[in-house]
């Protein structure tokens, strides 16, 4: 936590990066029996660290494959608003109770193990949140009977 950030900021096509990550995760999702769909807007350009942003997107996709309902489709959507890029990764499955949503990005936090929790140390979502903050962005989670969604927003390149 005390280390100086090593992010190398530059112009990044978030559209290309998101597409690359989807292509890399398609075989993983296919093997897990969970089709991966993407809806990526063109020309979404941000100022950021390509490798760190790739890591964030990969964390969200890996999490969706790991915790999504068997046979349920995982989706990655990248949209461009007037000032922000918004990347959403969604997967169907059991809703995450509201009392857990508030803690998902805390280091070492593990949701209730009775919910079929997979192995891990509770660090990856904290890492993703740190990357989001490094990019002057936000990462939040929503969950209901339809899906669980992780939504990352960051400023567009000026």
mmCIF file of C-alpha atoms in Angstrom:
data_model
loop_
_atom_site.group_PDB
_atom_site.id
_atom_site.type_symbol
_atom_site.label_atom_id
_atom_site.label_comp_id
_atom_site.label_asym_id
_atom_site.label_seq_id
_atom_site.Cartn_x
_atom_site.Cartn_y
_atom_site.Cartn_z
ATOM 1 C CA UNK A 1 0.000 0.000 0.000
ATOM 2 C CA UNK A 2 2.866 2.382 0.723
ATOM 3 C CA UNK A 3 4.644 1.775 -2.572
ATOM 4 C CA UNK A 4 4.736 4.518 -5.177
ATOM 5 C CA UNK A 5 2.269 3.653 -7.978
ATOM 6 C CA UNK A 6 4.076 2.190 -10.980
ATOM 7 C CA UNK A 7 1.273 2.706 -13.456
ATOM 8 C CA UNK A 8 2.494 3.918 -16.850
ATOM 9 C CA UNK A 9 -0.257 6.183 -18.123
ATOM 10 C CA UNK A 10 -0.871 6.695 -21.820
ATOM 11 C CA UNK A 11 -3.614 6.680 -24.430
ATOM 12 C CA UNK A 12 -5.420 3.324 -24.379
ATOM 13 C CA UNK A 13 -8.209 2.024 -26.587
ATOM 14 C CA UNK A 14 -10.453 0.478 -23.958
ATOM 15 C CA UNK A 15 -12.512 -0.923 -26.859
ATOM 16 C CA UNK A 16 -9.538 -2.924 -28.169
ATOM 17 C CA UNK A 17 -8.467 -3.963 -24.683
ATOM 18 C CA UNK A 18 -11.955 -5.207 -23.758
ATOM 19 C CA UNK A 19 -12.207 -7.152 -27.031
ATOM 20 C CA UNK A 20 -8.774 -8.734 -26.432
ATOM 21 C CA UNK A 21 -9.806 -9.803 -22.929
ATOM 22 C CA UNK A 22 -13.067 -11.312 -24.195
ATOM 23 C CA UNK A 23 -11.166 -13.294 -26.844
ATOM 24 C CA UNK A 24 -8.732 -14.552 -24.199
ATOM 25 C CA UNK A 25 -11.559 -15.630 -21.858
ATOM 26 C CA UNK A 26 -13.869 -17.235 -24.449
ATOM 27 C CA UNK A 27 -12.187 -20.663 -24.198
ATOM 28 C CA UNK A 28 -12.206 -20.501 -20.388
ATOM 29 C CA UNK A 29 -15.904 -19.602 -20.313
ATOM 30 C CA UNK A 30 -16.700 -22.256 -22.950
ATOM 31 C CA UNK A 31 -14.945 -24.955 -20.895
ATOM 32 C CA UNK A 32 -16.961 -23.857 -17.857
ATOM 33 C CA UNK A 33 -20.196 -24.187 -19.867
ATOM 34 C CA UNK A 34 -20.882 -20.461 -19.671
ATOM 35 C CA UNK A 35 -21.127 -18.632 -23.005
ATOM 36 C CA UNK A 36 -19.403 -15.257 -23.115
ATOM 37 C CA UNK A 37 -21.113 -12.405 -24.965
ATOM 38 C CA UNK A 38 -19.725 -8.948 -25.599
ATOM 39 C CA UNK A 39 -21.129 -5.598 -26.649
ATOM 40 C CA UNK A 40 -18.179 -3.261 -27.069
ATOM 41 C CA UNK A 41 -18.639 0.316 -28.270
ATOM 42 C CA UNK A 42 -16.053 1.498 -30.766
ATOM 43 C CA UNK A 43 -13.559 4.285 -30.156
ATOM 44 C CA UNK A 44 -13.654 4.293 -26.355
ATOM 45 C CA UNK A 45 -10.296 5.869 -25.533
ATOM 46 C CA UNK A 46 -8.991 6.553 -22.030
ATOM 47 C CA UNK A 47 -5.779 7.651 -20.372
ATOM 48 C CA UNK A 48 -4.456 4.731 -18.379
ATOM 49 C CA UNK A 49 -2.018 1.903 -17.914
ATOM 50 C CA UNK A 50 -2.808 -0.772 -20.515
ATOM 51 C CA UNK A 51 -1.495 -3.666 -18.410
ATOM 52 C CA UNK A 52 -3.289 -2.572 -15.237
ATOM 53 C CA UNK A 53 -6.568 -2.064 -17.108
ATOM 54 C CA UNK A 54 -6.159 -5.491 -18.743
ATOM 55 C CA UNK A 55 -5.673 -6.958 -15.256
ATOM 56 C CA UNK A 56 -8.852 -5.275 -13.983
ATOM 57 C CA UNK A 57 -10.964 -6.572 -16.899
ATOM 58 C CA UNK A 58 -9.453 -10.051 -16.531
ATOM 59 C CA UNK A 59 -10.287 -10.092 -12.816
ATOM 60 C CA UNK A 60 -13.919 -9.224 -13.552
ATOM 61 C CA UNK A 61 -14.220 -11.858 -16.302
ATOM 62 C CA UNK A 62 -12.510 -14.527 -14.193
ATOM 63 C CA UNK A 63 -14.825 -13.723 -11.281
ATOM 64 C CA UNK A 64 -17.886 -14.053 -13.550
ATOM 65 C CA UNK A 65 -16.712 -17.424 -14.893
ATOM 66 C CA UNK A 66 -15.906 -18.647 -11.384
ATOM 67 C CA UNK A 67 -19.163 -17.595 -9.705
ATOM 68 C CA UNK A 68 -21.710 -17.486 -12.546
ATOM 69 C CA UNK A 69 -24.556 -19.983 -12.708
ATOM 70 C CA UNK A 70 -23.903 -23.175 -14.655
ATOM 71 C CA UNK A 71 -24.950 -22.674 -18.277
ATOM 72 C CA UNK A 72 -25.643 -18.969 -17.738
ATOM 73 C CA UNK A 73 -24.292 -16.450 -20.221
ATOM 74 C CA UNK A 74 -21.645 -13.995 -19.067
ATOM 75 C CA UNK A 75 -21.695 -10.584 -20.701
ATOM 76 C CA UNK A 76 -19.180 -7.797 -21.026
ATOM 77 C CA UNK A 77 -20.534 -4.435 -22.134
ATOM 78 C CA UNK A 78 -18.465 -1.333 -22.834
ATOM 79 C CA UNK A 79 -20.367 1.917 -23.302
ATOM 80 C CA UNK A 80 -19.313 5.490 -23.853
ATOM 81 C CA UNK A 81 -21.187 8.312 -22.177
ATOM 82 C CA UNK A 82 -20.481 11.992 -22.662
ATOM 83 C CA UNK A 83 -17.572 11.947 -20.196
ATOM 84 C CA UNK A 84 -17.022 8.372 -19.091
ATOM 85 C CA UNK A 85 -16.287 4.870 -20.227
ATOM 86 C CA UNK A 86 -18.499 2.299 -18.491
ATOM 87 C CA UNK A 87 -17.542 -1.372 -18.530
ATOM 88 C CA UNK A 88 -20.027 -3.858 -17.073
ATOM 89 C CA UNK A 89 -19.406 -7.565 -16.531
ATOM 90 C CA UNK A 90 -22.574 -9.478 -15.635
ATOM 91 C CA UNK A 91 -23.358 -13.086 -14.840
ATOM 92 C CA UNK A 92 -26.520 -14.887 -13.726
ATOM 93 C CA UNK A 93 -26.486 -16.717 -10.424
ATOM 94 C CA UNK A 94 -27.574 -16.535 -6.826
ATOM 95 C CA UNK A 95 -27.891 -12.895 -5.766
ATOM 96 C CA UNK A 96 -25.231 -11.562 -3.439
ATOM 97 C CA UNK A 97 -26.965 -10.335 -0.268
ATOM 98 C CA UNK A 98 -26.793 -6.531 0.233
ATOM 99 C CA UNK A 99 -24.828 -6.938 3.457
ATOM 100 C CA UNK A 100 -22.026 -8.624 1.469
ATOM 101 C CA UNK A 101 -22.047 -6.180 -1.466
ATOM 102 C CA UNK A 102 -20.733 -3.375 0.719
ATOM 103 C CA UNK A 103 -17.640 -5.428 1.641
ATOM 104 C CA UNK A 104 -16.689 -7.169 -1.616
ATOM 105 C CA UNK A 105 -13.810 -4.780 -2.335
ATOM 106 C CA UNK A 106 -12.230 -5.055 1.122
ATOM 107 C CA UNK A 107 -8.987 -7.000 1.294
ATOM 108 C CA UNK A 108 -9.372 -10.567 2.582
ATOM 109 C CA UNK A 109 -13.175 -10.326 2.651
ATOM 110 C CA UNK A 110 -14.862 -13.642 1.905
ATOM 111 C CA UNK A 111 -18.608 -14.001 1.440
ATOM 112 C CA UNK A 112 -20.492 -16.689 3.333
ATOM 113 C CA UNK A 113 -18.894 -20.079 2.635
ATOM 114 C CA UNK A 114 -22.300 -21.776 2.770
ATOM 115 C CA UNK A 115 -23.072 -20.170 -0.602
ATOM 116 C CA UNK A 116 -20.756 -22.526 -2.482
ATOM 117 C CA UNK A 117 -17.793 -20.170 -2.250
ATOM 118 C CA UNK A 118 -14.779 -21.142 -4.335
ATOM 119 C CA UNK A 119 -11.204 -21.074 -3.075
ATOM 120 C CA UNK A 120 -9.322 -17.808 -2.835
ATOM 121 C CA UNK A 121 -8.001 -15.238 -0.434
ATOM 122 C CA UNK A 122 -10.425 -12.387 -1.024
ATOM 123 C CA UNK A 123 -7.838 -10.172 -2.708
ATOM 124 C CA UNK A 124 -8.671 -9.941 -6.407
ATOM 125 C CA UNK A 125 -11.679 -7.621 -6.138
ATOM 126 C CA UNK A 126 -9.634 -5.405 -3.818
ATOM 127 C CA UNK A 127 -6.882 -5.323 -6.462
ATOM 128 C CA UNK A 128 -9.442 -4.440 -9.154
ATOM 129 C CA UNK A 129 -10.790 -1.635 -6.962
ATOM 130 C CA UNK A 130 -7.262 -0.270 -6.449
ATOM 131 C CA UNK A 131 -6.676 -0.271 -10.220
ATOM 132 C CA UNK A 132 -9.993 1.555 -10.742
ATOM 133 C CA UNK A 133 -8.977 4.236 -8.232
ATOM 134 C CA UNK A 134 -5.530 4.588 -9.857
ATOM 135 C CA UNK A 135 -7.412 5.509 -13.029
ATOM 136 C CA UNK A 136 -9.664 8.060 -11.296
ATOM 137 C CA UNK A 137 -12.497 5.583 -11.729
ATOM 138 C CA UNK A 138 -14.949 3.646 -9.627
ATOM 139 C CA UNK A 139 -15.829 -0.019 -9.307
ATOM 140 C CA UNK A 140 -19.118 -1.100 -7.805
ATOM 141 C CA UNK A 141 -21.217 -4.237 -7.577
ATOM 142 C CA UNK A 142 -24.952 -4.778 -7.986
ATOM 143 C CA UNK A 143 -26.844 -8.013 -7.537
ATOM 144 C CA UNK A 144 -30.450 -9.092 -7.919
ATOM 145 C CA UNK A 145 -32.465 -12.119 -9.027
ATOM 146 C CA UNK A 146 -31.434 -11.518 -12.665
ATOM 147 C CA UNK A 147 -27.661 -11.138 -12.363
ATOM 148 C CA UNK A 148 -24.622 -9.918 -10.501
ATOM 149 C CA UNK A 149 -22.950 -6.954 -12.185
ATOM 150 C CA UNK A 150 -19.578 -5.340 -11.655
ATOM 151 C CA UNK A 151 -19.502 -1.835 -13.124
ATOM 152 C CA UNK A 152 -16.241 0.007 -13.755
ATOM 153 C CA UNK A 153 -16.353 3.639 -14.834
ATOM 154 C CA UNK A 154 -13.491 5.982 -15.650
ATOM 155 C CA UNK A 155 -13.041 9.296 -17.445
ATOM 156 C CA UNK A 156 -12.660 9.314 -21.218
ATOM 157 C CA UNK A 157 -9.464 10.688 -22.705
ATOM 158 C CA UNK A 158 -9.716 14.442 -23.023
#
